[in-house]
Amino acid sequence: MAKSALLLGSRGGLGRAIGSRLTSDGWTVVGADLPELDLARPQVASAVARLQSEHGGFDALVHAAGLYPAAPVSNGDEDLFDRVLTVNARSAFAAGAQFVRECVAAGRPGAMVFVSSGAATRARPGTAVYAASKAALDALVRAFALEHGRDGIRCNAVAPGFVDVGSQVNPVPRSYVEGVEAASVSGRLGRPDEIAAAVAWLLSEDASWVNGRSVPVDGGDGIGSVTAPSWLS
């Protein structure tokens, strides 16, 4: 019997790639995204509960939605902070908590994967709010894993480097894309299917001993930049 996964953010660039990969691996994937599900509104847990009821529960939950704004930290825009933290972290908390409740009630193991970012641990101008949301997400991953590992529930994250998905929700200037590519350790940007492969692995039995971790999937960019200053001639 095929395993089933609930995929939040299913219409985004990464979400589409993850859904395609899981489907090709034999999963039954139920996607949820705008306009039916707005992760900025306080309805996430109830929406997940409704989908669980309609589909008889899920074996996995993937949270692949997020906002990626650029704003100086000195602007102090509290509304932006609240919206980004709500979509990127609070919605994952609400969805994960409901997923866990249903799994425990049904006596069924489960696996969750959240899409985090290297920004959670690496500063970059203009990304303070986004970075804070992903650091919060990583903390939630550890909490879910710690509190529910003995229930047979694993929770992990993938931390991609920059992947240009041409998002209309999170548009990025071409100059930024080219700058990231020029600084890349591997000399290129990541592809959505490479992130999807890591998500699929974390949900698989091959990753059964991986829990509470945020796994970098960034081509090595988290280790440094080839365009950083050097005294080598």
PDB file of C-alpha atoms in Angstrom:
ATOM      1  CA  MET A   1       0.000   0.000   0.000  1.00  0.00           C
ATOM      2  CA  ALA A   2       1.391   3.386  -1.021  1.00  0.00           C
ATOM      3  CA  LYS A   3       2.304   5.789   1.727  1.00  0.00           C
ATOM      4  CA  SER A   4       0.630   9.181   1.740  1.00  0.00           C
ATOM      5  CA  ALA A   5       2.089  12.633   2.300  1.00  0.00           C
ATOM      6  CA  LEU A   6       0.533  16.021   2.927  1.00  0.00           C
ATOM      7  CA  LEU A   7       2.523  18.709   1.122  1.00  0.00           C
ATOM      8  CA  LEU A   8       2.041  22.328   2.203  1.00  0.00           C
ATOM      9  CA  GLY A   9       3.205  24.859  -0.355  1.00  0.00           C
ATOM     10  CA  SER A  10       2.573  22.429  -3.182  1.00  0.00           C
ATOM     11  CA  ARG A  11       2.318  25.050  -5.932  1.00  0.00           C
ATOM     12  CA  GLY A  12       5.651  26.760  -5.250  1.00  0.00           C
ATOM     13  CA  GLY A  13       8.802  25.966  -7.183  1.00  0.00           C
ATOM     14  CA  LEU A  14      10.189  23.637  -4.532  1.00  0.00           C
ATOM     15  CA  GLY A  15       6.747  22.305  -3.681  1.00  0.00           C
ATOM     16  CA  ARG A  16       6.106  21.204  -7.263  1.00  0.00           C
ATOM     17  CA  ALA A  17       9.485  19.468  -7.434  1.00  0.00           C
ATOM     18  CA  ILE A  18       8.917  17.705  -4.102  1.00  0.00           C
ATOM     19  CA  GLY A  19       5.446  16.573  -5.122  1.00  0.00           C
ATOM     20  CA  SER A  20       6.753  15.226  -8.416  1.00  0.00           C
ATOM     21  CA  ARG A  21       9.605  13.348  -6.749  1.00  0.00           C
ATOM     22  CA  LEU A  22       7.433  11.790  -4.055  1.00  0.00           C
ATOM     23  CA  THR A  23       4.841  10.741  -6.625  1.00  0.00           C
ATOM     24  CA  SER A  24       7.532   9.108  -8.756  1.00  0.00           C
ATOM     25  CA  ASP A  25       8.740   7.277  -5.633  1.00  0.00           C
ATOM     26  CA  GLY A  26       5.284   5.794  -5.151  1.00  0.00           C
ATOM     27  CA  TRP A  27       3.826   8.179  -2.592  1.00  0.00           C
ATOM     28  CA  THR A  28       0.250   9.402  -2.737  1.00  0.00           C
ATOM     29  CA  VAL A  29       0.628  13.178  -2.388  1.00  0.00           C
ATOM     30  CA  VAL A  30      -2.094  15.567  -1.259  1.00  0.00           C
ATOM     31  CA  GLY A  31      -1.112  19.168  -1.896  1.00  0.00           C
ATOM     32  CA  ALA A  32      -2.366  22.305  -0.153  1.00  0.00           C
ATOM     33  CA  ASP A  33      -1.554  25.890  -1.067  1.00  0.00           C
ATOM     34  CA  LEU A  34      -3.057  29.272  -1.846  1.00  0.00           C
ATOM     35  CA  PRO A  35      -5.830  30.163  -2.360  1.00  0.00           C
ATOM     36  CA  GLU A  36      -7.425  27.219  -0.526  1.00  0.00           C
ATOM     37  CA  LEU A  37      -4.966  27.385   2.376  1.00  0.00           C
ATOM     38  CA  ASP A  38      -3.436  30.668   3.532  1.00  0.00           C
ATOM     39  CA  LEU A  39      -0.633  29.890   5.954  1.00  0.00           C
ATOM     40  CA  ALA A  40      -0.706  33.468   7.203  1.00  0.00           C
ATOM     41  CA  ARG A  41      -4.127  32.911   8.773  1.00  0.00           C
ATOM     42  CA  PRO A  42      -4.903  31.041  12.027  1.00  0.00           C
ATOM     43  CA  GLN A  43      -6.557  28.099  10.288  1.00  0.00           C
ATOM     44  CA  VAL A  44      -3.652  25.787   9.595  1.00  0.00           C
ATOM     45  CA  ALA A  45      -4.271  23.155  12.281  1.00  0.00           C
ATOM     46  CA  SER A  46      -7.957  22.888  11.452  1.00  0.00           C
ATOM     47  CA  ALA A  47      -7.205  22.642   7.731  1.00  0.00           C
ATOM     48  CA  VAL A  48      -4.697  19.845   8.338  1.00  0.00           C
ATOM     49  CA  ALA A  49      -7.190  18.060  10.589  1.00  0.00           C
ATOM     50  CA  ARG A  50      -9.839  18.286   7.853  1.00  0.00           C
ATOM     51  CA  LEU A  51      -7.464  16.861   5.250  1.00  0.00           C
ATOM     52  CA  GLN A  52      -6.435  14.078   7.629  1.00  0.00           C
ATOM     53  CA  SER A  53     -10.071  13.172   8.123  1.00  0.00           C
ATOM     54  CA  GLU A  54     -10.816  13.256   4.385  1.00  0.00           C
ATOM     55  CA  HIS A  55      -7.823  11.088   3.465  1.00  0.00           C
ATOM     56  CA  GLY A  56      -7.640   8.771   6.455  1.00  0.00           C
ATOM     57  CA  GLY A  57      -4.485  10.317   7.872  1.00  0.00           C
ATOM     58  CA  PHE A  58      -1.021  10.764   6.409  1.00  0.00           C
ATOM     59  CA  ASP A  59       2.305   9.007   6.837  1.00  0.00           C
ATOM     60  CA  ALA A  60       4.301  12.172   6.208  1.00  0.00           C
ATOM     61  CA  LEU A  61       4.060  15.935   6.333  1.00  0.00           C
ATOM     62  CA  VAL A  62       6.188  18.265   4.230  1.00  0.00           C
ATOM     63  CA  HIS A  63       6.173  22.025   4.842  1.00  0.00           C
ATOM     64  CA  ALA A  64       7.637  23.663   1.741  1.00  0.00           C
ATOM     65  CA  ALA A  65       6.031  27.109   1.840  1.00  0.00           C
ATOM     66  CA  GLY A  66       7.760  30.334   2.763  1.00  0.00           C
ATOM     67  CA  LEU A  67       8.241  34.051   2.258  1.00  0.00           C
ATOM     68  CA  TYR A  68      11.662  35.461   1.321  1.00  0.00           C
ATOM     69  CA  PRO A  69      11.593  39.246   1.751  1.00  0.00           C
ATOM     70  CA  ALA A  70      14.577  41.592   1.632  1.00  0.00           C
ATOM     71  CA  ALA A  71      14.539  44.486   4.090  1.00  0.00           C
ATOM     72  CA  PRO A  72      17.135  46.333   6.197  1.00  0.00           C
ATOM     73  CA  VAL A  73      17.001  45.278   9.819  1.00  0.00           C
ATOM     74  CA  SER A  74      16.996  48.941  10.871  1.00  0.00           C
ATOM     75  CA  ASN A  75      13.620  49.503   9.209  1.00  0.00           C
ATOM     76  CA  GLY A  76      11.985  47.695  12.123  1.00  0.00           C
ATOM     77  CA  ASP A  77       8.865  46.690  10.214  1.00  0.00           C
ATOM     78  CA  GLU A  78       6.936  44.699  12.821  1.00  0.00           C
ATOM     79  CA  ASP A  79       4.138  43.789  10.417  1.00  0.00           C
ATOM     80  CA  LEU A  80       6.663  42.203   8.052  1.00  0.00           C
ATOM     81  CA  PHE A  81       8.272  40.335  10.933  1.00  0.00           C
ATOM     82  CA  ASP A  82       4.932  38.963  12.099  1.00  0.00           C
ATOM     83  CA  ARG A  83       3.857  37.867   8.611  1.00  0.00           C
ATOM     84  CA  VAL A  84       7.139  36.121   7.779  1.00  0.00           C
ATOM     85  CA  LEU A  85       7.354  34.351  11.141  1.00  0.00           C
ATOM     86  CA  THR A  86       3.713  33.325  10.798  1.00  0.00           C
ATOM     87  CA  VAL A  87       4.064  31.807   7.329  1.00  0.00           C
ATOM     88  CA  ASN A  88       7.555  30.356   7.699  1.00  0.00           C
ATOM     89  CA  ALA A  89       7.464  29.076  11.279  1.00  0.00           C
ATOM     90  CA  ARG A  90       4.091  29.338  13.027  1.00  0.00           C
ATOM     91  CA  SER A  91       2.277  27.489  10.244  1.00  0.00           C
ATOM     92  CA  ALA A  92       4.844  24.675  10.405  1.00  0.00           C
ATOM     93  CA  PHE A  93       4.338  24.479  14.163  1.00  0.00           C
ATOM     94  CA  ALA A  94       0.549  24.307  13.805  1.00  0.00           C
ATOM     95  CA  ALA A  95       0.644  21.761  10.989  1.00  0.00           C
ATOM     96  CA  GLY A  96       3.265  19.641  12.721  1.00  0.00           C
ATOM     97  CA  ALA A  97       1.394  19.628  16.011  1.00  0.00           C
ATOM     98  CA  GLN A  98      -1.793  18.467  14.309  1.00  0.00           C
ATOM     99  CA  PHE A  99       0.085  15.831  12.320  1.00  0.00           C
ATOM    100  CA  VAL A 100       1.619  14.501  15.524  1.00  0.00           C
ATOM    101  CA  ARG A 101      -1.706  14.441  17.355  1.00  0.00           C
ATOM    102  CA  GLU A 102      -3.343  12.341  14.656  1.00  0.00           C
ATOM    103  CA  CYS A 103      -0.399   9.943  14.379  1.00  0.00           C
ATOM    104  CA  VAL A 104      -0.301   9.392  18.142  1.00  0.00           C
ATOM    105  CA  ALA A 105      -4.071   8.891  18.324  1.00  0.00           C
ATOM    106  CA  ALA A 106      -3.914   6.348  15.506  1.00  0.00           C
ATOM    107  CA  GLY A 107      -0.793   4.625  16.875  1.00  0.00           C
ATOM    108  CA  ARG A 108       0.955   5.244  13.565  1.00  0.00           C
ATOM    109  CA  PRO A 109       4.574   6.308  12.991  1.00  0.00           C
ATOM    110  CA  GLY A 110       5.240   9.325  10.822  1.00  0.00           C
ATOM    111  CA  ALA A 111       7.881  11.578   9.330  1.00  0.00           C
ATOM    112  CA  MET A 112       7.997  15.320   8.829  1.00  0.00           C
ATOM    113  CA  VAL A 113      10.322  17.439   6.729  1.00  0.00           C
ATOM    114  CA  PHE A 114      10.367  21.231   6.860  1.00  0.00           C
ATOM    115  CA  VAL A 115      12.172  23.359   4.267  1.00  0.00           C
ATOM    116  CA  SER A 116      14.569  25.555   6.229  1.00  0.00           C
ATOM    117  CA  SER A 117      17.550  27.524   4.905  1.00  0.00           C
ATOM    118  CA  GLY A 118      21.234  28.095   5.403  1.00  0.00           C
ATOM    119  CA  ALA A 119      20.156  31.611   6.358  1.00  0.00           C
ATOM    120  CA  ALA A 120      19.173  30.205   9.765  1.00  0.00           C
ATOM    121  CA  THR A 121      22.852  30.220  10.726  1.00  0.00           C
ATOM    122  CA  ARG A 122      24.421  32.621   8.208  1.00  0.00           C
ATOM    123  CA  ALA A 123      23.934  36.370   8.101  1.00  0.00           C
ATOM    124  CA  ARG A 124      23.401  38.200   4.815  1.00  0.00           C
ATOM    125  CA  PRO A 125      22.341  41.844   4.351  1.00  0.00           C
ATOM    126  CA  GLY A 126      18.576  42.247   4.111  1.00  0.00           C
ATOM    127  CA  THR A 127      17.614  38.775   5.324  1.00  0.00           C
ATOM    128  CA  ALA A 128      17.311  39.308   9.084  1.00  0.00           C
ATOM    129  CA  VAL A 129      13.590  38.571   9.283  1.00  0.00           C
ATOM    130  CA  TYR A 130      13.790  35.596   6.940  1.00  0.00           C
ATOM    131  CA  ALA A 131      16.789  34.221   8.847  1.00  0.00           C
ATOM    132  CA  ALA A 132      14.968  34.589  12.163  1.00  0.00           C
ATOM    133  CA  SER A 133      12.011  32.623  10.794  1.00  0.00           C
ATOM    134  CA  LYS A 134      14.238  29.785   9.623  1.00  0.00           C
ATOM    135  CA  ALA A 135      16.152  29.682  12.906  1.00  0.00           C
ATOM    136  CA  ALA A 136      12.780  29.335  14.642  1.00  0.00           C
ATOM    137  CA  LEU A 137      11.859  26.560  12.210  1.00  0.00           C
ATOM    138  CA  ASP A 138      15.056  24.660  13.038  1.00  0.00           C
ATOM    139  CA  ALA A 139      14.230  24.948  16.744  1.00  0.00           C
ATOM    140  CA  LEU A 140      10.806  23.447  16.075  1.00  0.00           C
ATOM    141  CA  VAL A 141      12.416  20.537  14.214  1.00  0.00           C
ATOM    142  CA  ARG A 142      14.495  19.711  17.277  1.00  0.00           C
ATOM    143  CA  ALA A 143      11.499  20.057  19.589  1.00  0.00           C
ATOM    144  CA  PHE A 144       9.237  17.769  17.559  1.00  0.00           C
ATOM    145  CA  ALA A 145      12.001  15.177  17.293  1.00  0.00           C
ATOM    146  CA  LEU A 146      12.807  15.277  21.002  1.00  0.00           C
ATOM    147  CA  GLU A 147       9.229  15.106  22.226  1.00  0.00           C
ATOM    148  CA  HIS A 148       7.891  12.535  19.763  1.00  0.00           C
ATOM    149  CA  GLY A 149      10.806  10.356  18.725  1.00  0.00           C
ATOM    150  CA  ARG A 150       9.529   7.640  21.072  1.00  0.00           C
ATOM    151  CA  ASP A 151       6.172   7.798  19.334  1.00  0.00           C
ATOM    152  CA  GLY A 152       7.916   6.709  16.144  1.00  0.00           C
ATOM    153  CA  ILE A 153       7.708  10.192  14.647  1.00  0.00           C
ATOM    154  CA  ARG A 154      10.755  11.786  13.034  1.00  0.00           C
ATOM    155  CA  CYS A 155      11.140  15.461  12.173  1.00  0.00           C
ATOM    156  CA  ASN A 156      13.947  16.881  10.059  1.00  0.00           C
ATOM    157  CA  ALA A 157      14.619  19.819   7.768  1.00  0.00           C
ATOM    158  CA  VAL A 158      16.483  20.440   4.557  1.00  0.00           C
ATOM    159  CA  ALA A 159      18.482  23.674   4.411  1.00  0.00           C
ATOM    160  CA  PRO A 160      18.896  24.580   0.745  1.00  0.00           C
ATOM    161  CA  GLY A 161      21.255  27.154  -0.586  1.00  0.00           C
ATOM    162  CA  PHE A 162      19.704  29.618  -2.985  1.00  0.00           C
ATOM    163  CA  VAL A 163      17.576  27.933  -5.635  1.00  0.00           C
ATOM    164  CA  ASP A 164      16.156  30.203  -8.338  1.00  0.00           C
ATOM    165  CA  VAL A 165      12.613  28.993  -8.936  1.00  0.00           C
ATOM    166  CA  GLY A 166      11.380  32.161 -10.622  1.00  0.00           C
ATOM    167  CA  SER A 167       8.874  32.758  -7.845  1.00  0.00           C
ATOM    168  CA  GLN A 168       6.226  35.433  -8.341  1.00  0.00           C
ATOM    169  CA  VAL A 169       5.561  35.450  -4.596  1.00  0.00           C
ATOM    170  CA  ASN A 170       9.233  35.961  -3.742  1.00  0.00           C
ATOM    171  CA  PRO A 171      10.758  37.789  -6.739  1.00  0.00           C
ATOM    172  CA  VAL A 172      14.545  38.167  -6.654  1.00  0.00           C
ATOM    173  CA  PRO A 173      16.583  40.622  -8.785  1.00  0.00           C
ATOM    174  CA  ARG A 174      18.699  39.027 -11.498  1.00  0.00           C
ATOM    175  CA  SER A 175      21.780  40.770 -10.115  1.00  0.00           C
ATOM    176  CA  TYR A 176      21.345  38.901  -6.825  1.00  0.00           C
ATOM    177  CA  VAL A 177      20.965  35.557  -8.582  1.00  0.00           C
ATOM    178  CA  GLU A 178      24.135  36.175 -10.592  1.00  0.00           C
ATOM    179  CA  GLY A 179      26.040  37.257  -7.486  1.00  0.00           C
ATOM    180  CA  VAL A 180      25.092  34.103  -5.590  1.00  0.00           C
ATOM    181  CA  GLU A 181      26.063  31.957  -8.549  1.00  0.00           C
ATOM    182  CA  ALA A 182      29.430  33.697  -8.893  1.00  0.00           C
ATOM    183  CA  ALA A 183      30.197  33.076  -5.200  1.00  0.00           C
ATOM    184  CA  SER A 184      29.092  29.438  -5.262  1.00  0.00           C
ATOM    185  CA  VAL A 185      31.553  26.742  -4.247  1.00  0.00           C
ATOM    186  CA  SER A 186      30.190  24.523  -7.025  1.00  0.00           C
ATOM    187  CA  GLY A 187      30.004  27.280  -9.622  1.00  0.00           C
ATOM    188  CA  ARG A 188      26.260  27.009 -10.100  1.00  0.00           C
ATOM    189  CA  LEU A 189      22.899  27.335  -8.397  1.00  0.00           C
ATOM    190  CA  GLY A 190      20.986  24.428  -6.951  1.00  0.00           C
ATOM    191  CA  ARG A 191      18.031  22.859  -8.749  1.00  0.00           C
ATOM    192  CA  PRO A 192      14.603  22.178  -7.241  1.00  0.00           C
ATOM    193  CA  ASP A 193      14.904  18.460  -8.021  1.00  0.00           C
ATOM    194  CA  GLU A 194      18.078  18.268  -5.912  1.00  0.00           C
ATOM    195  CA  ILE A 195      16.221  19.637  -2.904  1.00  0.00           C
ATOM    196  CA  ALA A 196      13.320  17.289  -3.617  1.00  0.00           C
ATOM    197  CA  ALA A 197      15.702  14.308  -3.638  1.00  0.00           C
ATOM    198  CA  ALA A 198      16.916  15.207  -0.152  1.00  0.00           C
ATOM    199  CA  VAL A 199      13.355  15.536   1.116  1.00  0.00           C
ATOM    200  CA  ALA A 200      12.461  12.149  -0.368  1.00  0.00           C
ATOM    201  CA  TRP A 201      15.481  10.570   1.322  1.00  0.00           C
ATOM    202  CA  LEU A 202      14.613  12.052   4.725  1.00  0.00           C
ATOM    203  CA  LEU A 203      11.109  10.606   4.450  1.00  0.00           C
ATOM    204  CA  SER A 204      12.400   7.186   3.437  1.00  0.00           C
ATOM    205  CA  GLU A 205      13.384   4.209   5.552  1.00  0.00           C
ATOM    206  CA  ASP A 206      16.994   4.830   4.513  1.00  0.00           C
ATOM    207  CA  ALA A 207      16.919   7.865   6.823  1.00  0.00           C
ATOM    208  CA  SER A 208      15.225   6.063   9.714  1.00  0.00           C
ATOM    209  CA  TRP A 209      18.101   6.939  12.066  1.00  0.00           C
ATOM    210  CA  VAL A 210      18.105  10.651  11.186  1.00  0.00           C
ATOM    211  CA  ASN A 211      16.010  12.776  13.518  1.00  0.00           C
ATOM    212  CA  GLY A 212      15.939  16.394  14.677  1.00  0.00           C
ATOM    213  CA  ARG A 213      18.464  17.590  12.107  1.00  0.00           C
ATOM    214  CA  SER A 214      18.603  20.323   9.499  1.00  0.00           C
ATOM    215  CA  VAL A 215      20.516  18.882   6.548  1.00  0.00           C
ATOM    216  CA  PRO A 216      22.404  21.353   4.308  1.00  0.00           C
ATOM    217  CA  VAL A 217      21.651  20.854   0.611  1.00  0.00           C
ATOM    218  CA  ASP A 218      23.623  23.755  -0.794  1.00  0.00           C
ATOM    219  CA  GLY A 219      26.469  22.483  -2.967  1.00  0.00           C
ATOM    220  CA  GLY A 220      28.886  23.441  -0.210  1.00  0.00           C
ATOM    221  CA  ASP A 221      27.961  27.128  -0.095  1.00  0.00           C
ATOM    222  CA  GLY A 222      27.522  26.994   3.672  1.00  0.00           C
ATOM    223  CA  ILE A 223      31.254  26.407   4.123  1.00  0.00           C
ATOM    224  CA  GLY A 224      32.303  29.684   2.517  1.00  0.00           C
ATOM    225  CA  SER A 225      32.519  31.685  -0.690  1.00  0.00           C
ATOM    226  CA  VAL A 226      35.042  31.505  -3.508  1.00  0.00           C
ATOM    227  CA  THR A 227      34.695  35.279  -3.958  1.00  0.00           C
ATOM    228  CA  ALA A 228      35.663  36.090  -0.373  1.00  0.00           C
ATOM    229  CA  PRO A 229      38.824  38.257   0.040  1.00  0.00           C
ATOM    230  CA  SER A 230      42.097  36.337  -0.173  1.00  0.00           C
ATOM    231  CA  TRP A 231      45.807  37.217   0.016  1.00  0.00           C
ATOM    232  CA  LEU A 232      46.679  34.484  -2.473  1.00  0.00           C
ATOM    233  CA  SER A 233      48.249  35.783  -5.666  1.00  0.00           C
TER     234      SER A 233
END
